[in-house]
Short mmCIF file of N, CA and C in Angstrom, two decimals:
data_model
loop_
_atom_site.label_atom_id
_atom_site.label_comp_id
_atom_site.label_asym_id
_atom_site.label_seq_id
_atom_site.Cartn_x
_atom_site.Cartn_y
_atom_site.Cartn_z
N MET P 1 -78.54 -59.15 10.06
CA MET P 1 -77.21 -58.98 9.51
C MET P 1 -76.20 -59.36 10.58
N SER P 2 -75.33 -60.26 10.27
CA SER P 2 -74.36 -60.69 11.27
C SER P 2 -73.03 -59.97 11.06
N GLN P 3 -72.25 -59.97 12.14
CA GLN P 3 -70.93 -59.37 12.06
C GLN P 3 -69.90 -60.47 12.22
N GLY P 4 -68.79 -60.32 11.53
CA GLY P 4 -67.69 -61.26 11.66
C GLY P 4 -66.40 -60.46 11.75
N LYS P 5 -65.32 -61.15 12.01
CA LYS P 5 -64.05 -60.46 12.10
C LYS P 5 -63.23 -60.71 10.84
N PHE P 6 -62.62 -59.68 10.33
CA PHE P 6 -61.69 -59.77 9.23
C PHE P 6 -60.49 -58.93 9.61
N GLN P 7 -59.32 -59.54 9.65
CA GLN P 7 -58.08 -58.88 10.07
C GLN P 7 -58.27 -58.16 11.42
N ASN P 8 -58.90 -58.88 12.37
CA ASN P 8 -59.16 -58.40 13.73
C ASN P 8 -60.04 -57.16 13.80
N LYS P 9 -60.82 -56.89 12.76
CA LYS P 9 -61.77 -55.77 12.78
C LYS P 9 -63.15 -56.35 12.52
N TYR P 10 -64.15 -55.79 13.21
CA TYR P 10 -65.51 -56.24 12.96
C TYR P 10 -65.98 -55.69 11.63
N ARG P 11 -66.67 -56.52 10.90
CA ARG P 11 -67.25 -56.07 9.64
C ARG P 11 -68.67 -56.61 9.55
N ILE P 12 -69.48 -55.94 8.77
CA ILE P 12 -70.86 -56.38 8.59
C ILE P 12 -70.90 -57.26 7.36
N SER P 13 -71.56 -58.42 7.48
CA SER P 13 -71.66 -59.29 6.32
C SER P 13 -72.57 -58.64 5.28
N SER P 14 -72.52 -59.15 4.08
CA SER P 14 -73.26 -58.56 2.96
C SER P 14 -74.75 -58.48 3.25
N ILE P 15 -75.34 -57.34 2.86
CA ILE P 15 -76.79 -57.20 2.97
C ILE P 15 -77.47 -57.58 1.66
N ARG P 16 -76.69 -57.96 0.66
CA ARG P 16 -77.25 -58.38 -0.63
C ARG P 16 -77.86 -59.77 -0.49
N ALA P 17 -78.87 -60.05 -1.31
CA ALA P 17 -79.51 -61.38 -1.33
C ALA P 17 -78.51 -62.40 -1.85
N GLN P 18 -78.25 -63.44 -1.07
CA GLN P 18 -77.27 -64.45 -1.45
C GLN P 18 -77.74 -65.32 -2.61
N TRP P 19 -79.03 -65.35 -2.86
CA TRP P 19 -79.58 -66.19 -3.92
C TRP P 19 -79.67 -65.47 -5.26
N TRP P 20 -79.20 -64.23 -5.34
CA TRP P 20 -79.36 -63.42 -6.54
C TRP P 20 -78.01 -62.91 -7.02
N ASP P 21 -77.80 -62.89 -8.32
CA ASP P 21 -76.60 -62.32 -8.92
C ASP P 21 -76.94 -60.91 -9.36
N TYR P 22 -76.33 -59.93 -8.77
CA TYR P 22 -76.66 -58.53 -9.02
C TYR P 22 -76.11 -58.00 -10.34
N GLY P 23 -75.64 -58.89 -11.19
CA GLY P 23 -75.31 -58.55 -12.57
C GLY P 23 -76.38 -59.06 -13.54
N TRP P 24 -77.37 -59.79 -13.00
CA TRP P 24 -78.46 -60.31 -13.82
C TRP P 24 -79.35 -59.18 -14.28
N ASN P 25 -80.01 -59.41 -15.43
CA ASN P 25 -81.01 -58.46 -15.91
C ASN P 25 -82.09 -58.30 -14.85
N GLY P 26 -82.50 -57.06 -14.68
CA GLY P 26 -83.56 -56.77 -13.73
C GLY P 26 -83.63 -55.30 -13.44
N ALA P 27 -84.66 -54.93 -12.70
CA ALA P 27 -84.83 -53.56 -12.24
C ALA P 27 -84.55 -53.56 -10.74
N TYR P 28 -83.80 -52.56 -10.30
CA TYR P 28 -83.35 -52.49 -8.91
C TYR P 28 -83.68 -51.11 -8.34
N PHE P 29 -84.33 -51.09 -7.18
CA PHE P 29 -84.63 -49.86 -6.46
C PHE P 29 -83.46 -49.60 -5.53
N ILE P 30 -82.78 -48.47 -5.75
CA ILE P 30 -81.56 -48.14 -5.02
C ILE P 30 -81.80 -46.93 -4.12
N THR P 31 -81.32 -47.00 -2.89
CA THR P 31 -81.30 -45.87 -1.97
C THR P 31 -79.88 -45.74 -1.43
N ILE P 32 -79.33 -44.53 -1.56
CA ILE P 32 -78.00 -44.26 -1.03
C ILE P 32 -78.12 -43.05 -0.11
N CYS P 33 -77.67 -43.21 1.14
CA CYS P 33 -77.76 -42.13 2.14
C CYS P 33 -76.40 -41.46 2.33
N THR P 34 -76.45 -40.24 2.80
CA THR P 34 -75.23 -39.54 3.17
C THR P 34 -74.79 -40.00 4.55
N GLN P 35 -73.51 -39.82 4.85
CA GLN P 35 -72.98 -40.17 6.16
C GLN P 35 -73.72 -39.37 7.23
N ASP P 36 -74.17 -40.05 8.26
CA ASP P 36 -74.92 -39.45 9.38
C ASP P 36 -76.17 -38.71 8.92
N ARG P 37 -76.63 -39.04 7.71
CA ARG P 37 -77.83 -38.44 7.11
C ARG P 37 -77.78 -36.91 7.12
N ARG P 38 -76.58 -36.40 6.88
CA ARG P 38 -76.38 -34.95 6.77
C ARG P 38 -77.02 -34.44 5.48
N HIS P 39 -77.51 -33.22 5.52
CA HIS P 39 -78.22 -32.64 4.37
C HIS P 39 -77.25 -31.96 3.41
N TYR P 40 -76.50 -32.76 2.69
CA TYR P 40 -75.53 -32.23 1.73
C TYR P 40 -76.20 -31.82 0.41
N PHE P 41 -77.34 -32.40 0.09
CA PHE P 41 -77.91 -32.26 -1.26
C PHE P 41 -78.90 -31.11 -1.43
N GLY P 42 -79.25 -30.43 -0.36
CA GLY P 42 -80.19 -29.32 -0.47
C GLY P 42 -81.28 -29.42 0.57
N GLU P 43 -82.43 -28.84 0.24
CA GLU P 43 -83.53 -28.84 1.21
C GLU P 43 -84.87 -28.87 0.49
N ILE P 44 -85.89 -29.26 1.25
CA ILE P 44 -87.25 -29.28 0.73
C ILE P 44 -87.89 -27.94 1.08
N ARG P 45 -88.39 -27.27 0.04
CA ARG P 45 -89.14 -26.01 0.23
C ARG P 45 -90.45 -26.14 -0.53
N ASN P 46 -91.55 -25.91 0.16
CA ASN P 46 -92.88 -26.00 -0.46
C ASN P 46 -93.06 -27.33 -1.21
N ASN P 47 -92.66 -28.40 -0.54
CA ASN P 47 -92.80 -29.77 -1.07
C ASN P 47 -92.00 -30.02 -2.34
N GLU P 48 -90.98 -29.21 -2.59
CA GLU P 48 -90.11 -29.42 -3.75
C GLU P 48 -88.66 -29.41 -3.29
N MET P 49 -87.86 -30.22 -3.93
CA MET P 49 -86.43 -30.31 -3.61
C MET P 49 -85.69 -29.16 -4.28
N VAL P 50 -84.94 -28.41 -3.46
CA VAL P 50 -84.07 -27.35 -3.96
C VAL P 50 -82.64 -27.86 -3.78
N LEU P 51 -81.98 -28.11 -4.90
CA LEU P 51 -80.66 -28.74 -4.87
C LEU P 51 -79.56 -27.77 -4.48
N SER P 52 -78.64 -28.25 -3.63
CA SER P 52 -77.40 -27.54 -3.35
C SER P 52 -76.43 -27.84 -4.50
N HIS P 53 -75.21 -27.30 -4.42
CA HIS P 53 -74.21 -27.60 -5.45
C HIS P 53 -73.92 -29.10 -5.50
N VAL P 54 -73.80 -29.73 -4.33
CA VAL P 54 -73.54 -31.18 -4.30
C VAL P 54 -74.76 -31.94 -4.80
N GLY P 55 -75.94 -31.45 -4.51
CA GLY P 55 -77.16 -32.07 -5.02
C GLY P 55 -77.22 -32.04 -6.54
N ILE P 56 -76.78 -30.93 -7.12
CA ILE P 56 -76.73 -30.82 -8.59
C ILE P 56 -75.74 -31.83 -9.15
N ILE P 57 -74.59 -31.97 -8.50
CA ILE P 57 -73.59 -32.96 -8.93
C ILE P 57 -74.19 -34.36 -8.86
N ALA P 58 -74.86 -34.69 -7.75
CA ALA P 58 -75.45 -36.02 -7.57
C ALA P 58 -76.50 -36.27 -8.65
N ASP P 59 -77.29 -35.27 -8.98
CA ASP P 59 -78.32 -35.40 -10.00
C ASP P 59 -77.70 -35.61 -11.38
N LEU P 60 -76.77 -34.76 -11.76
CA LEU P 60 -76.15 -34.85 -13.08
C LEU P 60 -75.42 -36.17 -13.28
N LEU P 61 -74.67 -36.60 -12.27
CA LEU P 61 -73.88 -37.82 -12.43
C LEU P 61 -74.75 -39.08 -12.47
N TRP P 62 -75.90 -39.06 -11.79
CA TRP P 62 -76.81 -40.21 -11.89
C TRP P 62 -77.26 -40.37 -13.34
N HIS P 63 -77.60 -39.26 -13.96
CA HIS P 63 -78.10 -39.32 -15.34
C HIS P 63 -77.01 -39.71 -16.34
N GLN P 64 -75.76 -39.69 -15.91
CA GLN P 64 -74.66 -40.11 -16.79
C GLN P 64 -74.31 -41.60 -16.63
N ILE P 65 -74.95 -42.28 -15.71
CA ILE P 65 -74.65 -43.70 -15.48
C ILE P 65 -74.71 -44.52 -16.78
N PRO P 66 -75.75 -44.36 -17.62
CA PRO P 66 -75.79 -45.17 -18.85
C PRO P 66 -74.63 -44.89 -19.82
N ILE P 67 -74.01 -43.73 -19.71
CA ILE P 67 -72.86 -43.41 -20.56
C ILE P 67 -71.65 -44.25 -20.15
N HIS P 68 -71.54 -44.53 -18.87
CA HIS P 68 -70.36 -45.22 -18.33
C HIS P 68 -70.55 -46.72 -18.13
N HIS P 69 -71.80 -47.19 -18.22
CA HIS P 69 -72.09 -48.61 -17.99
C HIS P 69 -72.98 -49.12 -19.10
N ASP P 70 -72.49 -50.11 -19.83
CA ASP P 70 -73.27 -50.70 -20.92
C ASP P 70 -74.50 -51.41 -20.39
N ASN P 71 -75.55 -51.38 -21.20
CA ASN P 71 -76.78 -52.13 -20.92
C ASN P 71 -77.46 -51.72 -19.63
N VAL P 72 -77.31 -50.46 -19.23
CA VAL P 72 -77.96 -49.95 -18.03
C VAL P 72 -78.89 -48.81 -18.44
N GLU P 73 -80.12 -48.89 -17.98
CA GLU P 73 -81.12 -47.85 -18.21
C GLU P 73 -81.53 -47.29 -16.86
N LEU P 74 -82.11 -46.10 -16.88
CA LEU P 74 -82.56 -45.46 -15.65
C LEU P 74 -84.07 -45.40 -15.61
N GLY P 75 -84.62 -45.69 -14.44
CA GLY P 75 -86.02 -45.45 -14.17
C GLY P 75 -86.11 -44.12 -13.44
N ASP P 76 -87.18 -43.93 -12.68
CA ASP P 76 -87.34 -42.69 -11.93
C ASP P 76 -86.23 -42.49 -10.93
N PHE P 77 -85.98 -41.24 -10.58
CA PHE P 77 -84.86 -40.86 -9.71
C PHE P 77 -85.22 -39.57 -8.99
N VAL P 78 -84.75 -39.46 -7.75
CA VAL P 78 -84.92 -38.20 -7.01
C VAL P 78 -83.73 -38.01 -6.07
N VAL P 79 -83.31 -36.77 -5.96
CA VAL P 79 -82.31 -36.39 -4.96
C VAL P 79 -83.09 -35.76 -3.81
N MET P 80 -82.84 -36.23 -2.61
CA MET P 80 -83.45 -35.69 -1.40
C MET P 80 -82.35 -35.02 -0.57
N PRO P 81 -82.69 -34.33 0.52
CA PRO P 81 -81.65 -33.63 1.28
C PRO P 81 -80.49 -34.52 1.73
N ASN P 82 -80.79 -35.77 2.12
CA ASN P 82 -79.74 -36.63 2.68
C ASN P 82 -79.67 -38.02 2.06
N HIS P 83 -80.34 -38.21 0.94
CA HIS P 83 -80.29 -39.50 0.26
C HIS P 83 -80.77 -39.35 -1.18
N ILE P 84 -80.54 -40.39 -1.95
CA ILE P 84 -81.10 -40.45 -3.30
C ILE P 84 -81.87 -41.76 -3.43
N HIS P 85 -82.90 -41.73 -4.25
CA HIS P 85 -83.64 -42.94 -4.63
C HIS P 85 -83.60 -43.01 -6.14
N GLY P 86 -83.38 -44.18 -6.67
CA GLY P 86 -83.42 -44.34 -8.12
C GLY P 86 -83.64 -45.78 -8.51
N ILE P 87 -84.09 -45.95 -9.74
CA ILE P 87 -84.26 -47.29 -10.30
C ILE P 87 -83.20 -47.48 -11.37
N LEU P 88 -82.41 -48.53 -11.21
CA LEU P 88 -81.43 -48.94 -12.22
C LEU P 88 -81.96 -50.20 -12.89
N ILE P 89 -81.87 -50.23 -14.21
CA ILE P 89 -82.35 -51.38 -14.97
C ILE P 89 -81.17 -51.94 -15.76
N ILE P 90 -80.81 -53.18 -15.46
CA ILE P 90 -79.78 -53.87 -16.24
C ILE P 90 -80.51 -54.66 -17.31
N ASP P 91 -80.15 -54.41 -18.56
CA ASP P 91 -80.83 -55.05 -19.68
C ASP P 91 -79.80 -55.51 -20.71
N LYS P 92 -79.09 -56.59 -20.37
CA LYS P 92 -78.09 -57.16 -21.27
C LYS P 92 -78.79 -58.05 -22.30
N GLN P 93 -78.24 -58.10 -23.47
CA GLN P 93 -78.73 -59.05 -24.48
C GLN P 93 -78.31 -60.44 -24.04
N LEU P 94 -79.25 -61.31 -23.91
CA LEU P 94 -78.96 -62.66 -23.42
C LEU P 94 -79.06 -63.67 -24.55
N ASP P 95 -78.02 -64.44 -24.74
CA ASP P 95 -78.03 -65.51 -25.74
C ASP P 95 -77.87 -66.84 -25.03
N ASN P 96 -78.71 -67.79 -25.38
CA ASN P 96 -78.62 -69.15 -24.85
C ASN P 96 -78.69 -69.22 -23.33
N VAL P 97 -79.56 -68.41 -22.73
CA VAL P 97 -79.74 -68.44 -21.29
C VAL P 97 -81.22 -68.68 -21.01
N ASP P 98 -81.50 -69.60 -20.10
CA ASP P 98 -82.88 -69.86 -19.72
C ASP P 98 -83.34 -68.77 -18.78
N THR P 99 -84.36 -68.03 -19.18
CA THR P 99 -84.88 -66.97 -18.33
C THR P 99 -86.39 -67.04 -18.28
N VAL P 100 -86.93 -66.50 -17.23
CA VAL P 100 -88.36 -66.37 -17.09
C VAL P 100 -88.63 -64.89 -16.89
N ASP P 101 -89.37 -64.28 -17.80
CA ASP P 101 -89.64 -62.85 -17.71
C ASP P 101 -90.83 -62.64 -16.79
N SER P 102 -90.63 -61.89 -15.72
CA SER P 102 -91.70 -61.63 -14.76
C SER P 102 -92.01 -60.15 -14.70
N GLY P 103 -91.85 -59.45 -15.78
CA GLY P 103 -92.08 -58.02 -15.78
C GLY P 103 -90.77 -57.32 -15.95
N HIS P 104 -90.28 -56.70 -14.89
CA HIS P 104 -89.03 -55.97 -14.96
C HIS P 104 -87.83 -56.81 -14.56
N ALA P 105 -87.98 -57.61 -13.54
CA ALA P 105 -86.85 -58.42 -13.09
C ALA P 105 -86.88 -59.76 -13.81
N LEU P 106 -85.74 -60.21 -14.25
CA LEU P 106 -85.65 -61.52 -14.88
C LEU P 106 -85.04 -62.49 -13.89
N TYR P 107 -85.71 -63.60 -13.68
CA TYR P 107 -85.18 -64.62 -12.79
C TYR P 107 -84.39 -65.62 -13.60
N LEU P 108 -83.22 -65.93 -13.15
CA LEU P 108 -82.36 -66.88 -13.83
C LEU P 108 -82.08 -68.02 -12.85
N PRO P 109 -82.98 -69.00 -12.78
CA PRO P 109 -82.88 -70.00 -11.73
C PRO P 109 -81.82 -71.06 -11.93
N SER P 110 -81.14 -71.10 -13.06
CA SER P 110 -80.25 -72.22 -13.35
C SER P 110 -78.89 -72.12 -12.69
N SER P 111 -78.57 -71.02 -12.01
CA SER P 111 -77.26 -70.92 -11.36
C SER P 111 -77.40 -70.56 -9.90
N SER P 112 -76.33 -70.75 -9.15
CA SER P 112 -76.30 -70.46 -7.73
C SER P 112 -75.24 -69.40 -7.47
N PRO P 113 -75.63 -68.12 -7.45
CA PRO P 113 -74.65 -67.04 -7.40
C PRO P 113 -73.99 -66.81 -6.06
N GLY P 114 -74.58 -67.25 -4.97
CA GLY P 114 -74.07 -66.91 -3.65
C GLY P 114 -72.60 -67.17 -3.45
N SER P 115 -72.11 -68.31 -3.89
CA SER P 115 -70.71 -68.66 -3.67
C SER P 115 -69.78 -67.99 -4.68
N LYS P 116 -70.31 -67.51 -5.81
CA LYS P 116 -69.47 -66.93 -6.85
C LYS P 116 -69.54 -65.40 -6.86
N ARG P 117 -70.33 -64.82 -6.00
CA ARG P 117 -70.63 -63.40 -6.05
C ARG P 117 -69.41 -62.50 -6.21
N PHE P 118 -68.37 -62.70 -5.43
CA PHE P 118 -67.26 -61.77 -5.45
C PHE P 118 -66.19 -62.16 -6.47
N GLN P 119 -66.39 -63.26 -7.17
CA GLN P 119 -65.46 -63.64 -8.23
C GLN P 119 -65.79 -62.91 -9.53
N ASN P 120 -67.03 -62.41 -9.66
CA ASN P 120 -67.46 -61.79 -10.90
C ASN P 120 -68.06 -60.42 -10.61
N ILE P 121 -67.25 -59.53 -10.07
CA ILE P 121 -67.76 -58.22 -9.72
C ILE P 121 -68.10 -57.44 -10.99
N GLY P 122 -67.23 -57.43 -11.99
CA GLY P 122 -67.54 -56.88 -13.30
C GLY P 122 -68.01 -55.44 -13.31
N LYS P 123 -68.24 -54.92 -14.51
CA LYS P 123 -68.65 -53.54 -14.66
C LYS P 123 -70.15 -53.35 -14.50
N ASN P 124 -70.92 -54.35 -14.80
CA ASN P 124 -72.36 -54.15 -14.78
C ASN P 124 -73.05 -54.94 -13.68
N THR P 125 -72.56 -54.79 -12.48
CA THR P 125 -73.30 -55.29 -11.32
C THR P 125 -73.80 -54.07 -10.58
N ILE P 126 -74.83 -54.25 -9.80
CA ILE P 126 -75.37 -53.12 -9.04
C ILE P 126 -74.30 -52.52 -8.14
N SER P 127 -73.50 -53.36 -7.47
CA SER P 127 -72.46 -52.83 -6.58
C SER P 127 -71.44 -51.99 -7.33
N SER P 128 -71.01 -52.45 -8.52
CA SER P 128 -70.01 -51.67 -9.26
C SER P 128 -70.59 -50.38 -9.81
N ILE P 129 -71.84 -50.40 -10.24
CA ILE P 129 -72.49 -49.19 -10.75
C ILE P 129 -72.66 -48.17 -9.63
N VAL P 130 -73.21 -48.61 -8.50
CA VAL P 130 -73.42 -47.70 -7.37
C VAL P 130 -72.08 -47.21 -6.82
N GLY P 131 -71.10 -48.11 -6.73
CA GLY P 131 -69.78 -47.71 -6.24
C GLY P 131 -69.13 -46.66 -7.11
N SER P 132 -69.22 -46.81 -8.43
CA SER P 132 -68.61 -45.81 -9.30
C SER P 132 -69.38 -44.49 -9.25
N TYR P 133 -70.69 -44.56 -9.10
CA TYR P 133 -71.50 -43.34 -8.96
C TYR P 133 -71.12 -42.59 -7.69
N LYS P 134 -71.07 -43.30 -6.57
CA LYS P 134 -70.71 -42.66 -5.30
C LYS P 134 -69.32 -42.04 -5.37
N SER P 135 -68.39 -42.77 -5.97
CA SER P 135 -67.03 -42.29 -6.10
C SER P 135 -66.97 -41.02 -6.96
N ALA P 136 -67.70 -41.00 -8.06
CA ALA P 136 -67.70 -39.83 -8.94
C ALA P 136 -68.29 -38.61 -8.25
N VAL P 137 -69.39 -38.79 -7.52
CA VAL P 137 -69.99 -37.65 -6.80
C VAL P 137 -69.00 -37.11 -5.78
N THR P 138 -68.39 -38.00 -5.01
CA THR P 138 -67.43 -37.58 -3.99
C THR P 138 -66.24 -36.87 -4.62
N LYS P 139 -65.71 -37.43 -5.69
CA LYS P 139 -64.55 -36.84 -6.37
C LYS P 139 -64.86 -35.42 -6.86
N HIS P 140 -65.98 -35.25 -7.52
CA HIS P 140 -66.33 -33.93 -8.07
C HIS P 140 -66.67 -32.94 -6.96
N ALA P 141 -67.37 -33.38 -5.93
CA ALA P 141 -67.68 -32.49 -4.80
C ALA P 141 -66.39 -32.04 -4.12
N ASN P 142 -65.48 -32.97 -3.86
CA ASN P 142 -64.20 -32.63 -3.22
C ASN P 142 -63.38 -31.70 -4.09
N ARG P 143 -63.34 -31.97 -5.39
CA ARG P 143 -62.56 -31.15 -6.31
C ARG P 143 -63.04 -29.70 -6.30
N LEU P 144 -64.36 -29.52 -6.13
CA LEU P 144 -64.94 -28.18 -6.12
C LEU P 144 -65.02 -27.57 -4.72
N GLY P 145 -64.56 -28.33 -3.72
CA GLY P 145 -64.52 -27.81 -2.35
C GLY P 145 -65.84 -27.88 -1.60
N TYR P 146 -66.75 -28.73 -2.03
CA TYR P 146 -68.04 -28.88 -1.34
C TYR P 146 -67.97 -30.06 -0.39
N PRO P 147 -68.37 -29.86 0.85
CA PRO P 147 -68.35 -30.99 1.79
C PRO P 147 -69.37 -32.05 1.38
N HIS P 148 -68.97 -33.30 1.50
CA HIS P 148 -69.86 -34.39 1.16
C HIS P 148 -69.25 -35.71 1.61
N GLN P 149 -70.10 -36.60 2.12
CA GLN P 149 -69.65 -37.93 2.51
C GLN P 149 -70.83 -38.88 2.43
N TRP P 150 -70.62 -40.03 1.80
CA TRP P 150 -71.65 -41.06 1.70
C TRP P 150 -71.60 -41.99 2.90
N GLN P 151 -72.72 -42.59 3.22
CA GLN P 151 -72.77 -43.74 4.11
C GLN P 151 -72.08 -44.89 3.37
N LYS P 152 -71.42 -45.79 4.08
CA LYS P 152 -70.65 -46.85 3.42
C LYS P 152 -71.52 -47.79 2.58
N LEU P 153 -72.63 -48.24 3.12
CA LEU P 153 -73.49 -49.19 2.42
C LEU P 153 -74.59 -48.46 1.65
N PHE P 154 -75.32 -49.21 0.85
CA PHE P 154 -76.50 -48.68 0.19
C PHE P 154 -77.59 -49.74 0.27
N TYR P 155 -78.81 -49.33 0.00
CA TYR P 155 -79.95 -50.23 0.07
C TYR P 155 -80.39 -50.56 -1.35
N ASP P 156 -80.78 -51.81 -1.57
CA ASP P 156 -81.33 -52.18 -2.86
C ASP P 156 -82.52 -53.09 -2.66
N ASN P 157 -83.39 -53.08 -3.63
CA ASN P 157 -84.55 -53.95 -3.64
C ASN P 157 -84.69 -54.45 -5.07
N ILE P 158 -84.72 -55.75 -5.25
CA ILE P 158 -84.93 -56.32 -6.57
C ILE P 158 -86.41 -56.17 -6.88
N ILE P 159 -86.72 -55.46 -7.96
CA ILE P 159 -88.12 -55.22 -8.33
C ILE P 159 -88.62 -56.45 -9.08
N ARG P 160 -89.68 -57.04 -8.57
CA ARG P 160 -90.10 -58.35 -9.04
C ARG P 160 -91.18 -58.35 -10.12
N ASP P 161 -91.97 -57.28 -10.22
CA ASP P 161 -93.03 -57.28 -11.24
C ASP P 161 -93.45 -55.83 -11.54
N ASN P 162 -94.33 -55.70 -12.52
CA ASN P 162 -94.77 -54.37 -12.96
C ASN P 162 -95.49 -53.60 -11.87
N ASN P 163 -96.30 -54.28 -11.06
CA ASN P 163 -97.02 -53.58 -9.98
C ASN P 163 -96.05 -53.00 -8.97
N GLN P 164 -95.06 -53.77 -8.56
CA GLN P 164 -94.07 -53.28 -7.62
C GLN P 164 -93.26 -52.14 -8.24
N TYR P 165 -92.92 -52.28 -9.52
CA TYR P 165 -92.19 -51.22 -10.22
C TYR P 165 -92.98 -49.91 -10.17
N GLN P 166 -94.28 -49.99 -10.44
CA GLN P 166 -95.12 -48.78 -10.45
C GLN P 166 -95.23 -48.17 -9.05
N ARG P 167 -95.38 -49.00 -8.01
CA ARG P 167 -95.45 -48.49 -6.63
C ARG P 167 -94.15 -47.78 -6.26
N ILE P 168 -93.02 -48.36 -6.62
CA ILE P 168 -91.72 -47.76 -6.30
C ILE P 168 -91.53 -46.47 -7.09
N SER P 169 -91.90 -46.46 -8.37
CA SER P 169 -91.81 -45.24 -9.18
C SER P 169 -92.64 -44.12 -8.56
N ASP P 170 -93.86 -44.44 -8.17
CA ASP P 170 -94.73 -43.43 -7.54
C ASP P 170 -94.12 -42.92 -6.24
N TYR P 171 -93.53 -43.82 -5.46
CA TYR P 171 -92.88 -43.43 -4.21
C TYR P 171 -91.73 -42.46 -4.49
N ILE P 172 -90.91 -42.77 -5.47
CA ILE P 172 -89.76 -41.92 -5.81
C ILE P 172 -90.23 -40.54 -6.23
N VAL P 173 -91.18 -40.48 -7.16
CA VAL P 173 -91.66 -39.20 -7.70
C VAL P 173 -92.30 -38.35 -6.60
N SER P 174 -93.02 -38.97 -5.68
CA SER P 174 -93.72 -38.21 -4.64
C SER P 174 -92.88 -37.99 -3.38
N ASN P 175 -91.64 -38.44 -3.37
CA ASN P 175 -90.80 -38.36 -2.18
C ASN P 175 -90.65 -36.94 -1.64
N PRO P 176 -90.38 -35.92 -2.46
CA PRO P 176 -90.24 -34.57 -1.91
C PRO P 176 -91.50 -34.06 -1.21
N GLU P 177 -92.67 -34.33 -1.76
CA GLU P 177 -93.89 -33.85 -1.12
C GLU P 177 -94.24 -34.63 0.14
N ASN P 178 -93.62 -35.79 0.33
CA ASN P 178 -93.85 -36.61 1.53
C ASN P 178 -92.69 -36.55 2.51
N TRP P 179 -91.81 -35.57 2.37
CA TRP P 179 -90.61 -35.45 3.19
C TRP P 179 -90.93 -35.42 4.69
N ALA P 180 -92.00 -34.77 5.09
CA ALA P 180 -92.33 -34.64 6.51
C ALA P 180 -92.47 -36.01 7.19
N LYS P 181 -92.91 -37.02 6.45
CA LYS P 181 -93.07 -38.35 7.05
C LYS P 181 -92.07 -39.37 6.51
N ASP P 182 -91.01 -38.91 5.83
CA ASP P 182 -90.00 -39.78 5.25
C ASP P 182 -89.17 -40.43 6.34
N LYS P 183 -88.94 -41.74 6.23
CA LYS P 183 -88.16 -42.45 7.25
C LYS P 183 -86.70 -42.02 7.29
N PHE P 184 -86.20 -41.38 6.22
CA PHE P 184 -84.82 -40.92 6.18
C PHE P 184 -84.68 -39.47 6.64
N LYS P 185 -85.79 -38.82 7.01
CA LYS P 185 -85.77 -37.41 7.41
C LYS P 185 -85.02 -37.22 8.72
N THR P 186 -84.11 -36.26 8.70
CA THR P 186 -83.37 -35.86 9.91
C THR P 186 -83.30 -34.36 9.90
N ASP P 187 -82.73 -33.80 10.97
CA ASP P 187 -82.54 -32.36 11.00
C ASP P 187 -81.29 -31.92 10.24
N GLY P 188 -80.51 -32.89 9.75
CA GLY P 188 -79.35 -32.60 8.92
C GLY P 188 -78.06 -32.38 9.69
N LYS P 189 -78.13 -32.42 11.01
CA LYS P 189 -76.93 -32.22 11.83
C LYS P 189 -76.44 -33.56 12.33
N SER P 190 -75.13 -33.64 12.55
CA SER P 190 -74.59 -34.91 13.05
C SER P 190 -74.47 -34.88 14.56
#
């Protein structure tokens, strides 16, 4: 990831795949961390996640994503002490578009999205969906007086086939019982 200057401030260039349009139909594995990996969402007890008030907000609002975004479905999801993992599925009705179905993700090779990416942010791109989710969690947590802060960026993985989808689903579901060896595990202090 390279850094460049914008208005005399360093910024990190996009971590999104330049060859992919994140508004295309597909399944996406999303990970969003809290700022400094603080444990805002609760704790793991006996290999199970016990949600804090902010964790409950994060859980409830994730499940409301399809209400606020057309053609979006949810796969497996888990709230962890300092991050969330979930699968978002964009499934728009496509008319007159050449597509190749490879399981969950649809490849649309006829266009070159890299140069047009920020011209078509729209309501149903992964960035707009995740951005509105993060904003809603923060807004509701702040309104209720619960401390909470997200990390600025989020991680995504375009799920390419059914086998990868199943591996990621299994990973998400088993995440609480594997917390001891989780790469996002911290002591929760900044």
